[in-house]
Every structure is written in C-alpha cells, then in structure tokens.
Amino acid sequence: MFCLTLLALLCCGIFVNSGQIQPRSSSSSGEYGGGGGKRFSHSGNQLDGPITAIRVRTNRWGYIVGLQVRYGKEWSNYVGGSSGDQEEIFFHPGESIIQASGNYKTYIRKLVFITDKGRYFPFGKDTGTSFNAAPLFSGTVLRYLSGRFGSVIDALAFHWDKYPTDCLSCKK
C-alpha cells in the first residue's frame, strides 16, 4: 500500500512540475565532410562568450585549410594546416551567425557564414556535395564548431543555442 501511495505522489509531482520544464533551445547540424582527420570541439570555448570573429585559411585549390574562432575576447586553438591565405572577419557587437552552408568532397571545399544582420561571408570553391546548416529553434545562433582536421578541414559540425546574455568575460 505504501508503494502504491508513493507512486501516486510521484506521478502527481511530475504532472504538477511539468509546467516548469524549459523549452529546448540547443541543436546541431552535421557533421559534413569526409571521414579522415583528428577530432576537435570548441564546446568549452563557448563559455568565453559569443562568436565575435573567425579566421579562415584557404589554399589555391579552394580547400578550407584551417579555422580559428574568437569567442568573446578569446581565440580558440587554430585547427588545420598552414598552406594558403588566411582571412579574418569580425562581427559587429550583438551580430551572430544564423546559417552556415558550403560544399565538401573528401574535405570541406566551401564555407559560407550568414549573419542576423544580413552579412554574407564566403570562403573556398563551390564544388562537391552541398550542405546547409541552420538551427532547429528560432532565436538561436551559432555557439560553437566541432569537426575533424589534418592538413585541411576534413569535416565540420555546427552547434546552435541562444545568444549568451550573461557573458562576464565579454564585458571586460
């Protein structure tokens, strides 16, 4: 009898508290690309703040050779190779990436970032299988990247969540 009463109380508690469940906001897209390379993830870097700048290195054949992302005021570790030319883009305060697209064969060949301010940043060459990455939930933005790399970027995944409003390191 005690077990039956306890079970009934637990069930009532679940239904009473179910109104307090937070709506889900995080999602991920990918991994897009080939199967080689060493894994990386910037999941810990997102604690430094929103994405505020990105460095992308491409070579003359149009491969995405390397990436580095600035979270708040801190740069992530560089991933990828050393050949080619590096470009650096900075985002306006409060500007966020809301879509990423590109192409891949064995490696990432093209990468495009689109922001909530309507800016468009393409890198690499348009060849191979195309992909389009966007968040599942409205009001969410790109929070961090993960993937695989060697002498080029082999594969990428995009991780989305709400824009951080409580970033202490961003206000330094």
PDB file of C-alpha atoms in Angstrom:
ATOM      1  CA  MET A   1       0.000   0.000   0.000  1.00  0.00           C
ATOM      2  CA  PHE A   2       2.868   2.361   0.853  1.00  0.00           C
ATOM      3  CA  CYS A   3       4.468   1.744  -2.577  1.00  0.00           C
ATOM      4  CA  LEU A   4       1.188   2.491  -4.329  1.00  0.00           C
ATOM      5  CA  THR A   5       0.784   5.764  -2.410  1.00  0.00           C
ATOM      6  CA  LEU A   6       4.388   6.752  -3.153  1.00  0.00           C
ATOM      7  CA  LEU A   7       3.911   6.008  -6.841  1.00  0.00           C
ATOM      8  CA  ALA A   8       0.734   8.122  -6.931  1.00  0.00           C
ATOM      9  CA  LEU A   9       2.525  11.044  -5.243  1.00  0.00           C
ATOM     10  CA  LEU A  10       5.447  10.824  -7.672  1.00  0.00           C
ATOM     11  CA  CYS A  11       3.088  10.852 -10.651  1.00  0.00           C
ATOM     12  CA  CYS A  12       1.226  13.891  -9.286  1.00  0.00           C
ATOM     13  CA  GLY A  13       4.541  15.672  -8.704  1.00  0.00           C
ATOM     14  CA  ILE A  14       5.633  15.016 -12.271  1.00  0.00           C
ATOM     15  CA  PHE A  15       2.407  16.464 -13.686  1.00  0.00           C
ATOM     16  CA  VAL A  16       2.468  19.467 -11.340  1.00  0.00           C
ATOM     17  CA  ASN A  17       6.093  20.306 -12.147  1.00  0.00           C
ATOM     18  CA  SER A  18       5.795  19.647 -15.880  1.00  0.00           C
ATOM     19  CA  GLY A  19       4.748  23.271 -16.436  1.00  0.00           C
ATOM     20  CA  GLN A  20       8.216  24.361 -15.270  1.00  0.00           C
ATOM     21  CA  ILE A  21      10.158  22.480 -17.945  1.00  0.00           C
ATOM     22  CA  GLN A  22      12.293  24.835 -20.010  1.00  0.00           C
ATOM     23  CA  PRO A  23      11.736  24.750 -23.782  1.00  0.00           C
ATOM     24  CA  ARG A  24      14.616  23.216 -25.662  1.00  0.00           C
ATOM     25  CA  SER A  25      16.897  25.640 -27.492  1.00  0.00           C
ATOM     26  CA  SER A  26      20.073  23.775 -28.473  1.00  0.00           C
ATOM     27  CA  SER A  27      20.566  21.822 -31.700  1.00  0.00           C
ATOM     28  CA  SER A  28      23.359  20.773 -34.018  1.00  0.00           C
ATOM     29  CA  SER A  29      23.818  20.381 -37.773  1.00  0.00           C
ATOM     30  CA  GLY A  30      26.246  17.964 -39.393  1.00  0.00           C
ATOM     31  CA  GLU A  31      28.931  16.609 -39.398  1.00  0.00           C
ATOM     32  CA  TYR A  32      29.534  17.490 -43.042  1.00  0.00           C
ATOM     33  CA  GLY A  33      32.638  16.316 -44.903  1.00  0.00           C
ATOM     34  CA  GLY A  34      34.902  13.313 -45.230  1.00  0.00           C
ATOM     35  CA  GLY A  35      35.859  10.650 -42.717  1.00  0.00           C
ATOM     36  CA  GLY A  36      39.508  11.488 -42.003  1.00  0.00           C
ATOM     37  CA  GLY A  37      41.327  13.757 -39.613  1.00  0.00           C
ATOM     38  CA  LYS A  38      41.734  14.387 -35.916  1.00  0.00           C
ATOM     39  CA  ARG A  39      38.655  15.431 -33.908  1.00  0.00           C
ATOM     40  CA  PHE A  40      38.256  18.883 -32.382  1.00  0.00           C
ATOM     41  CA  SER A  41      35.486  20.626 -30.477  1.00  0.00           C
ATOM     42  CA  HIS A  42      35.061  24.197 -29.282  1.00  0.00           C
ATOM     43  CA  SER A  43      32.303  23.254 -26.821  1.00  0.00           C
ATOM     44  CA  GLY A  44      34.290  24.653 -23.892  1.00  0.00           C
ATOM     45  CA  ASN A  45      35.184  27.835 -25.790  1.00  0.00           C
ATOM     46  CA  GLN A  46      31.560  28.955 -25.934  1.00  0.00           C
ATOM     47  CA  LEU A  47      31.816  29.716 -22.212  1.00  0.00           C
ATOM     48  CA  ASP A  48      34.116  32.637 -23.158  1.00  0.00           C
ATOM     49  CA  GLY A  49      31.209  34.333 -24.914  1.00  0.00           C
ATOM     50  CA  PRO A  50      29.528  34.615 -28.288  1.00  0.00           C
ATOM     51  CA  ILE A  51      31.389  34.204 -31.557  1.00  0.00           C
ATOM     52  CA  THR A  52      32.911  37.617 -32.292  1.00  0.00           C
ATOM     53  CA  ALA A  53      35.374  36.835 -35.120  1.00  0.00           C
ATOM     54  CA  ILE A  54      36.520  33.990 -37.368  1.00  0.00           C
ATOM     55  CA  ARG A  55      39.763  33.290 -39.225  1.00  0.00           C
ATOM     56  CA  VAL A  56      39.531  31.034 -42.275  1.00  0.00           C
ATOM     57  CA  ARG A  57      42.537  29.812 -44.264  1.00  0.00           C
ATOM     58  CA  THR A  58      42.043  28.629 -47.867  1.00  0.00           C
ATOM     59  CA  ASN A  59      44.531  27.349 -50.423  1.00  0.00           C
ATOM     60  CA  ARG A  60      44.761  27.914 -54.192  1.00  0.00           C
ATOM     61  CA  TRP A  61      42.750  24.723 -54.883  1.00  0.00           C
ATOM     62  CA  GLY A  62      39.829  26.066 -52.877  1.00  0.00           C
ATOM     63  CA  TYR A  63      40.077  23.830 -49.825  1.00  0.00           C
ATOM     64  CA  ILE A  64      39.250  25.186 -46.396  1.00  0.00           C
ATOM     65  CA  VAL A  65      42.673  24.609 -44.855  1.00  0.00           C
ATOM     66  CA  GLY A  66      42.182  25.940 -41.313  1.00  0.00           C
ATOM     67  CA  LEU A  67      39.888  27.677 -38.850  1.00  0.00           C
ATOM     68  CA  GLN A  68      40.150  29.716 -35.699  1.00  0.00           C
ATOM     69  CA  VAL A  69      37.189  31.260 -33.859  1.00  0.00           C
ATOM     70  CA  ARG A  70      37.131  34.070 -31.328  1.00  0.00           C
ATOM     71  CA  TYR A  71      34.648  33.515 -28.505  1.00  0.00           C
ATOM     72  CA  GLY A  72      34.104  36.758 -26.611  1.00  0.00           C
ATOM     73  CA  LYS A  73      37.650  38.135 -26.451  1.00  0.00           C
ATOM     74  CA  GLU A  74      39.467  34.759 -26.530  1.00  0.00           C
ATOM     75  CA  TRP A  75      40.695  32.953 -29.660  1.00  0.00           C
ATOM     76  CA  SER A  76      40.255  29.186 -29.868  1.00  0.00           C
ATOM     77  CA  ASN A  77      43.156  26.954 -30.803  1.00  0.00           C
ATOM     78  CA  TYR A  78      43.859  27.010 -34.528  1.00  0.00           C
ATOM     79  CA  VAL A  79      42.845  23.794 -36.317  1.00  0.00           C
ATOM     80  CA  GLY A  80      44.057  22.754 -39.765  1.00  0.00           C
ATOM     81  CA  GLY A  81      47.068  23.176 -41.994  1.00  0.00           C
ATOM     82  CA  SER A  82      49.418  26.046 -42.750  1.00  0.00           C
ATOM     83  CA  SER A  83      49.231  26.458 -46.536  1.00  0.00           C
ATOM     84  CA  GLY A  84      47.254  29.168 -48.288  1.00  0.00           C
ATOM     85  CA  ASP A  85      45.967  32.575 -47.284  1.00  0.00           C
ATOM     86  CA  GLN A  86      44.118  33.491 -44.125  1.00  0.00           C
ATOM     87  CA  GLU A  87      41.161  35.880 -43.968  1.00  0.00           C
ATOM     88  CA  GLU A  88      39.762  37.334 -40.771  1.00  0.00           C
ATOM     89  CA  ILE A  89      36.217  38.583 -40.254  1.00  0.00           C
ATOM     90  CA  PHE A  90      34.916  40.474 -37.237  1.00  0.00           C
ATOM     91  CA  PHE A  91      31.271  40.676 -36.257  1.00  0.00           C
ATOM     92  CA  HIS A  92      29.513  43.805 -35.072  1.00  0.00           C
ATOM     93  CA  PRO A  93      28.521  43.836 -31.371  1.00  0.00           C
ATOM     94  CA  GLY A  94      25.485  41.592 -30.978  1.00  0.00           C
ATOM     95  CA  GLU A  95      25.810  40.182 -34.525  1.00  0.00           C
ATOM     96  CA  SER A  96      25.566  36.392 -34.797  1.00  0.00           C
ATOM     97  CA  ILE A  97      25.805  33.640 -37.383  1.00  0.00           C
ATOM     98  CA  ILE A  98      22.350  32.232 -38.096  1.00  0.00           C
ATOM     99  CA  GLN A  99      23.197  29.978 -41.048  1.00  0.00           C
ATOM    100  CA  ALA A 100      26.216  28.180 -42.484  1.00  0.00           C
ATOM    101  CA  SER A 101      26.439  26.430 -45.836  1.00  0.00           C
ATOM    102  CA  GLY A 102      29.067  25.071 -48.140  1.00  0.00           C
ATOM    103  CA  ASN A 103      30.371  22.149 -50.154  1.00  0.00           C
ATOM    104  CA  TYR A 104      32.538  19.119 -49.488  1.00  0.00           C
ATOM    105  CA  LYS A 105      34.063  16.146 -51.229  1.00  0.00           C
ATOM    106  CA  THR A 106      36.603  14.385 -49.053  1.00  0.00           C
ATOM    107  CA  TYR A 107      37.337  17.734 -47.391  1.00  0.00           C
ATOM    108  CA  ILE A 108      35.456  20.976 -46.835  1.00  0.00           C
ATOM    109  CA  ARG A 109      35.680  22.912 -50.112  1.00  0.00           C
ATOM    110  CA  LYS A 110      33.439  25.910 -49.479  1.00  0.00           C
ATOM    111  CA  LEU A 111      32.164  27.563 -46.317  1.00  0.00           C
ATOM    112  CA  VAL A 112      29.649  30.407 -46.127  1.00  0.00           C
ATOM    113  CA  PHE A 113      28.524  32.208 -42.965  1.00  0.00           C
ATOM    114  CA  ILE A 114      25.349  34.331 -42.924  1.00  0.00           C
ATOM    115  CA  THR A 115      24.605  36.665 -40.015  1.00  0.00           C
ATOM    116  CA  ASP A 116      21.443  38.050 -38.488  1.00  0.00           C
ATOM    117  CA  LYS A 117      22.500  41.466 -39.862  1.00  0.00           C
ATOM    118  CA  GLY A 118      22.300  40.151 -43.439  1.00  0.00           C
ATOM    119  CA  ARG A 119      26.058  39.885 -43.978  1.00  0.00           C
ATOM    120  CA  TYR A 120      27.404  37.018 -46.100  1.00  0.00           C
ATOM    121  CA  PHE A 121      30.970  35.647 -45.857  1.00  0.00           C
ATOM    122  CA  PRO A 122      32.021  33.029 -48.481  1.00  0.00           C
ATOM    123  CA  PHE A 123      35.307  31.093 -48.423  1.00  0.00           C
ATOM    124  CA  GLY A 124      36.676  28.407 -50.783  1.00  0.00           C
ATOM    125  CA  LYS A 125      35.336  26.991 -54.066  1.00  0.00           C
ATOM    126  CA  ASP A 126      31.833  25.865 -54.968  1.00  0.00           C
ATOM    127  CA  THR A 127      32.408  22.196 -55.835  1.00  0.00           C
ATOM    128  CA  GLY A 128      31.197  18.889 -54.395  1.00  0.00           C
ATOM    129  CA  THR A 129      28.170  17.971 -52.305  1.00  0.00           C
ATOM    130  CA  SER A 130      26.384  20.980 -50.851  1.00  0.00           C
ATOM    131  CA  PHE A 131      25.171  21.356 -47.271  1.00  0.00           C
ATOM    132  CA  ASN A 132      23.079  23.898 -45.427  1.00  0.00           C
ATOM    133  CA  ALA A 133      23.223  24.185 -41.636  1.00  0.00           C
ATOM    134  CA  ALA A 134      20.682  26.165 -39.639  1.00  0.00           C
ATOM    135  CA  PRO A 135      19.309  25.943 -36.107  1.00  0.00           C
ATOM    136  CA  LEU A 136      16.180  23.935 -35.338  1.00  0.00           C
ATOM    137  CA  PHE A 137      14.826  26.509 -32.895  1.00  0.00           C
ATOM    138  CA  SER A 138      14.025  30.149 -33.593  1.00  0.00           C
ATOM    139  CA  GLY A 139      16.023  32.771 -31.756  1.00  0.00           C
ATOM    140  CA  THR A 140      19.144  30.604 -31.645  1.00  0.00           C
ATOM    141  CA  VAL A 141      22.557  31.294 -33.177  1.00  0.00           C
ATOM    142  CA  LEU A 142      25.840  29.506 -33.869  1.00  0.00           C
ATOM    143  CA  ARG A 143      27.538  28.954 -30.499  1.00  0.00           C
ATOM    144  CA  TYR A 144      30.487  26.717 -31.455  1.00  0.00           C
ATOM    145  CA  LEU A 145      32.079  24.464 -34.079  1.00  0.00           C
ATOM    146  CA  SER A 146      33.370  20.913 -33.964  1.00  0.00           C
ATOM    147  CA  GLY A 147      34.751  18.591 -36.603  1.00  0.00           C
ATOM    148  CA  ARG A 148      37.911  16.938 -37.875  1.00  0.00           C
ATOM    149  CA  PHE A 149      41.130  18.281 -39.376  1.00  0.00           C
ATOM    150  CA  GLY A 150      44.550  17.349 -40.713  1.00  0.00           C
ATOM    151  CA  SER A 151      46.384  19.413 -43.314  1.00  0.00           C
ATOM    152  CA  VAL A 152      42.914  20.739 -44.266  1.00  0.00           C
ATOM    153  CA  ILE A 153      39.482  20.796 -42.601  1.00  0.00           C
ATOM    154  CA  ASP A 154      38.043  17.317 -43.165  1.00  0.00           C
ATOM    155  CA  ALA A 155      34.587  17.836 -41.636  1.00  0.00           C
ATOM    156  CA  LEU A 156      32.516  20.363 -39.676  1.00  0.00           C
ATOM    157  CA  ALA A 157      29.501  20.347 -37.383  1.00  0.00           C
ATOM    158  CA  PHE A 158      27.623  23.436 -36.243  1.00  0.00           C
ATOM    159  CA  HIS A 159      26.134  23.803 -32.760  1.00  0.00           C
ATOM    160  CA  TRP A 160      23.293  26.255 -32.102  1.00  0.00           C
ATOM    161  CA  ASP A 161      21.800  27.747 -28.943  1.00  0.00           C
ATOM    162  CA  LYS A 162      20.511  31.024 -27.550  1.00  0.00           C
ATOM    163  CA  TYR A 163      22.783  34.072 -27.625  1.00  0.00           C
ATOM    164  CA  PRO A 164      24.572  34.297 -24.253  1.00  0.00           C
ATOM    165  CA  THR A 165      23.210  37.189 -22.230  1.00  0.00           C
ATOM    166  CA  ASP A 166      25.279  36.578 -19.101  1.00  0.00           C
ATOM    167  CA  CYS A 167      28.796  36.566 -20.550  1.00  0.00           C
ATOM    168  CA  LEU A 168      31.071  38.045 -17.906  1.00  0.00           C
ATOM    169  CA  SER A 169      34.255  37.867 -19.974  1.00  0.00           C
ATOM    170  CA  CYS A 170      32.574  39.782 -22.835  1.00  0.00           C
ATOM    171  CA  LYS A 171      32.252  42.876 -20.635  1.00  0.00           C
ATOM    172  CA  LYS A 172      35.937  43.075 -19.700  1.00  0.00           C
TER     173      LYS A 172
END
